[in-house]
Short mmCIF file of C-alpha atoms in Angstrom, two decimals:
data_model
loop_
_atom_site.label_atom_id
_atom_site.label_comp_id
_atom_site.label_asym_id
_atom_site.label_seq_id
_atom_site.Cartn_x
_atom_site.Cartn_y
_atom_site.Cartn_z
CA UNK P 11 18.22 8.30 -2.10
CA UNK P 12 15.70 5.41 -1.36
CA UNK P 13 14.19 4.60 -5.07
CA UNK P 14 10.48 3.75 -4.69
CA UNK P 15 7.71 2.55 -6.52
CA UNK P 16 4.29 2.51 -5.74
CA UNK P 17 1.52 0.12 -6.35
CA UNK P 18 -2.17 0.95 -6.28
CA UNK P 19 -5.44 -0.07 -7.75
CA UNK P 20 -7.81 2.70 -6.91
CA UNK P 21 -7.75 6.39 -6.31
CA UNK P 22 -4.39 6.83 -5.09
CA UNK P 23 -4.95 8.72 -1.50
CA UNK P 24 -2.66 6.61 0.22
CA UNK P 25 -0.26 7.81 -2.93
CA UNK P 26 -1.66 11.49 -2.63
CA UNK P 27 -0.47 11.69 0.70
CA UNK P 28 2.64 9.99 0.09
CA UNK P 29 3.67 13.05 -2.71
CA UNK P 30 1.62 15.77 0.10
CA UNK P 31 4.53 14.32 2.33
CA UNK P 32 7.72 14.69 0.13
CA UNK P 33 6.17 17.70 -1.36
CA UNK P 34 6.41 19.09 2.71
CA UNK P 35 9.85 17.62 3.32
CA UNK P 36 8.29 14.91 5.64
CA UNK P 37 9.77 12.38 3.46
CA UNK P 38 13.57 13.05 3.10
CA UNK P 39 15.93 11.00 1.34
CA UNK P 40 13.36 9.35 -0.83
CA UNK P 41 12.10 9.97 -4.31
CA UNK P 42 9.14 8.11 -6.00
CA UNK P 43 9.89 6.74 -9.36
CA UNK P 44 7.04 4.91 -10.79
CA UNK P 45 3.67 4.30 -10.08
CA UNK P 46 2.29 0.64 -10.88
CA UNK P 47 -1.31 -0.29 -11.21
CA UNK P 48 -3.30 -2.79 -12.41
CA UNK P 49 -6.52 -1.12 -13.17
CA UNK P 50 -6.53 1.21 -16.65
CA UNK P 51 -9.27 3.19 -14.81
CA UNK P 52 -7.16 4.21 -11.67
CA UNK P 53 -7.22 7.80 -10.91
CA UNK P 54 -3.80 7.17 -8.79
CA UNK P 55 -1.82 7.33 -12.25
CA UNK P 56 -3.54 10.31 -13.17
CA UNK P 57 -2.14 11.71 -9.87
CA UNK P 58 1.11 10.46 -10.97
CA UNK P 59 1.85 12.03 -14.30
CA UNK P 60 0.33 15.50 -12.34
CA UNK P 61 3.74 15.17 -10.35
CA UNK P 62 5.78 14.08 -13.13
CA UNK P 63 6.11 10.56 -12.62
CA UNK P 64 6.11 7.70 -14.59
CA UNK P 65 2.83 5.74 -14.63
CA UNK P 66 2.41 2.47 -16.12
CA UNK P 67 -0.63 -0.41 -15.97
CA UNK P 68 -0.14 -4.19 -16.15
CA UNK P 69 -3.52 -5.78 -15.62
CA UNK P 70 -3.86 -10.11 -15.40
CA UNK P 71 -6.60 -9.77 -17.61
CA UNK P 72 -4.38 -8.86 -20.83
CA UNK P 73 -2.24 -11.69 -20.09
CA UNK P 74 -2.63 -15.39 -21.37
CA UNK P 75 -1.53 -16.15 -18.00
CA UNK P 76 -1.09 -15.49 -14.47
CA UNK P 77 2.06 -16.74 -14.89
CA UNK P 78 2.95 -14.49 -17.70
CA UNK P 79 1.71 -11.56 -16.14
CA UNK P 80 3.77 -12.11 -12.73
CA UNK P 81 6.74 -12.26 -15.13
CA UNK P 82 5.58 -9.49 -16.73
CA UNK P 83 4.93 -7.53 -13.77
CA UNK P 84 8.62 -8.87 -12.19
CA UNK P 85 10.08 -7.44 -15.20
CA UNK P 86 8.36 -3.68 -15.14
CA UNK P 87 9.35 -3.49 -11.74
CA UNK P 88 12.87 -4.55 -12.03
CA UNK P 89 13.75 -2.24 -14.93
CA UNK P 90 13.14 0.67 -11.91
CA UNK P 91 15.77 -0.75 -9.44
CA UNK P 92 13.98 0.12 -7.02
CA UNK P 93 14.42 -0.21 -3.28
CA UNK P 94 11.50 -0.34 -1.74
CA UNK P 95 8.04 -1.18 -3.12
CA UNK P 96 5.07 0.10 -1.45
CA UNK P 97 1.03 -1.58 -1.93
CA UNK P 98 -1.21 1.63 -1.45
CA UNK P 99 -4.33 -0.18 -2.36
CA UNK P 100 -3.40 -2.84 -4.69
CA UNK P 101 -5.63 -5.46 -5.01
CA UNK P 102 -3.09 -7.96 -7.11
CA UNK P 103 -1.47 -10.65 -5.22
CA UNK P 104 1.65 -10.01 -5.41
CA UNK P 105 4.20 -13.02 -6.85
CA UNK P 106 5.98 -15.27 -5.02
CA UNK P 107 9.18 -14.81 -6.54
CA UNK P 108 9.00 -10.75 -6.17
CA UNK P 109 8.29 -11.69 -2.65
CA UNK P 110 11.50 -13.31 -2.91
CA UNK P 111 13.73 -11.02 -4.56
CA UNK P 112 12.15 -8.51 -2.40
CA UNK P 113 12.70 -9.91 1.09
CA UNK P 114 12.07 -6.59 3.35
CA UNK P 115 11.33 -4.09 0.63
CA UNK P 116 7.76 -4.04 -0.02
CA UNK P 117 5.42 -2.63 2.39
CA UNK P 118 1.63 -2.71 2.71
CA UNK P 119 -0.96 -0.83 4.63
CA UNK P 120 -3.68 -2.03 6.19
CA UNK P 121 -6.64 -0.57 7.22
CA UNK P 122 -7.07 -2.27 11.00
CA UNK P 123 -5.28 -3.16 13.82
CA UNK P 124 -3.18 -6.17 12.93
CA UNK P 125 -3.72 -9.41 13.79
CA UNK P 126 -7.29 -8.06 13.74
CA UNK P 127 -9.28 -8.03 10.90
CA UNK P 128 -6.50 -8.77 8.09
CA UNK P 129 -6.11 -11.78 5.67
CA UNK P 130 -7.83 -13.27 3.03
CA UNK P 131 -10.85 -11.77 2.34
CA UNK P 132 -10.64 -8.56 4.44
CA UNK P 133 -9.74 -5.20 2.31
CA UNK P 134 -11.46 -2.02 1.53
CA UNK P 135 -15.16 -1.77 2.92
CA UNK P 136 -15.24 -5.34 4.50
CA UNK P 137 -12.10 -4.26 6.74
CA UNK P 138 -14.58 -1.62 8.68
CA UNK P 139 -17.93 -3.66 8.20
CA UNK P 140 -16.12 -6.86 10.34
CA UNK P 141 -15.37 -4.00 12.97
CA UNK P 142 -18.43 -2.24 13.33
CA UNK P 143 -20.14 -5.84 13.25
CA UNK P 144 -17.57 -7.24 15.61
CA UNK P 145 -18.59 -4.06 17.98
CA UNK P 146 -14.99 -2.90 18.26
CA UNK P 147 -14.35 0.49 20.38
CA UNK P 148 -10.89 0.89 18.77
CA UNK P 149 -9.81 -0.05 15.18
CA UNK P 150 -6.88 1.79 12.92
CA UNK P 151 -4.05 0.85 10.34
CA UNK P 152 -0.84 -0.85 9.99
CA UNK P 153 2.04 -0.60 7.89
CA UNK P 154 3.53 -4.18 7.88
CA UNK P 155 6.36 -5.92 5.45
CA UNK P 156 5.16 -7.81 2.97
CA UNK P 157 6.15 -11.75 3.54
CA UNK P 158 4.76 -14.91 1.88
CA UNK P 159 1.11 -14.65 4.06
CA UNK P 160 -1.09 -12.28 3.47
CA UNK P 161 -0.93 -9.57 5.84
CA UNK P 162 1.43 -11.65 8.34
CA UNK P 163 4.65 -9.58 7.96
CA UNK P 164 6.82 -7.87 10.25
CA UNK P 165 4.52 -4.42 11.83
CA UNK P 166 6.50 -1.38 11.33
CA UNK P 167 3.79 1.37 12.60
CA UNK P 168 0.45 1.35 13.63
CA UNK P 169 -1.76 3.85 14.80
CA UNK P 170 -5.23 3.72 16.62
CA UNK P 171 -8.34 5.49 15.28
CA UNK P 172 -11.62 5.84 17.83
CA UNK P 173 -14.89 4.06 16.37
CA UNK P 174 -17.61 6.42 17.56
CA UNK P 175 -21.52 5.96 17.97
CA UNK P 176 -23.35 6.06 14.44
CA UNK P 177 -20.56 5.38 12.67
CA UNK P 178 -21.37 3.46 8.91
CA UNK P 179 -18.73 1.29 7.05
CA UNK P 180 -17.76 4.72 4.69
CA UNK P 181 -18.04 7.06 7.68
CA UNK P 182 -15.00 4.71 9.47
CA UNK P 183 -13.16 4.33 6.12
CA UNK P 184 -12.52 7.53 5.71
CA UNK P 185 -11.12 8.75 9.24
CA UNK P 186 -9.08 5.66 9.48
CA UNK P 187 -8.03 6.59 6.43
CA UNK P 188 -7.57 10.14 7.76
CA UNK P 189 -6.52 9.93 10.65
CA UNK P 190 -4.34 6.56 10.35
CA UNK P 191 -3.11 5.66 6.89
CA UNK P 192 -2.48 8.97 5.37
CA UNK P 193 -0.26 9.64 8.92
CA UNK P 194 2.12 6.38 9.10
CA UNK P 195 2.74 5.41 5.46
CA UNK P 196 4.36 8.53 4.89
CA UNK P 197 6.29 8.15 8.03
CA UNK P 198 7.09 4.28 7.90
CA UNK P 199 9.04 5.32 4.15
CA UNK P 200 10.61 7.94 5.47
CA UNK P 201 12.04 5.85 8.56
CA UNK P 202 13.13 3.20 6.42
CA UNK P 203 14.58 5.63 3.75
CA UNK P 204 16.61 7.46 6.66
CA UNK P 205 17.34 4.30 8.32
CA UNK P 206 15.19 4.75 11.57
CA UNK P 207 13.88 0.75 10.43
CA UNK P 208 16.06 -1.63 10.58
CA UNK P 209 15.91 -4.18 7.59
#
């Protein structure tokens, strides 16, 4: 049973489709067993204790330290054992040295085509205003391993979403969210957790 822990700073649909998923038995072999955000606000661990799950919030800003809160945040996450750690939506760089410990167990999606569109600088609304100002016919999301870059891991899925005439920043949000996100994050754990992704 693959132990996982998920990491958000916002609403939680990337989460909300990841518990629609095992709830439906399109996640086997996989059980989530904390939720981890950084935002007191988040509805995401409000979606968490609905389903019984433990949800807990480290924010940098009640730290003295970013260095204090990485170990902090190393520490919370450690006491899980988990084996896979998934960023749906959190906005926290993640530390090196979990990077490290966690060679080929975190995953992130994306909300574009990688290399397009990713990096610093590009998440949530900007991701979809550089497309629809770049003119792009075709955009979507990846699910990618996390390395020491930002957003330059290994791609494990990605799927293509249509940018049609009209649309507005919010309008291509939500069907790539739709359409793209909510689709492959579910399916990239359950690969790995069944071993369809080799690691």
């Amino acid at each position: 049973m693959l132990r996982v822990g998920v990491m958000v700073s916002g609403g939680g649909t990337n989460l909300q489709a990841i518990l629609d998923a095992l709830d439906a038995g399109r996640i086997t072999n996989a059980s989530v067993e904390v939720v981890i955000s950084n935002n007191p606000g988040a509805y995401a661990l409000e979606r968490a204790k609905g389903h019984g799950i433990p949800a807990e919030c480290l924010s940098p800003k009640d730290f003295e330290s970013r260095e204090a809160f990485n170990e902090a945040f190393l520490a919370k996450v450690d006491s899980y054992k988990l084996d896979l750690i998934v960023l749906a939506g959190f906005l926290v760089k993640i530390p090196e040295a979990m990077v490290e410990r966690y060679e080929h167990r975190i995953i992130n999606v994306h909300p574009s085509l990688i290399p397009s569109f990713c990096g610093v600088g590009y998440y949530g609304l900007r991701v979809h205003e550089a497309a629809l100002a770049r003119g792009v016919k075709v955009t979507g999301a990846t699910v990618h391993y996390v390395d020491g870059g930002m957003d330059t891991g290994p791609i494990i899925l990605q799927k293509a979403v249509e940018v049609l005439d009209g649309d507005t920043p919010e309008l291509l949000q939500r069907r790539v969210m739709e359409e793209a996100e909510w689709v492959i994050l579910p399916k990239a754990i359950d690969m790995i957790a069944n071993g369809g992704q080799s690691r």
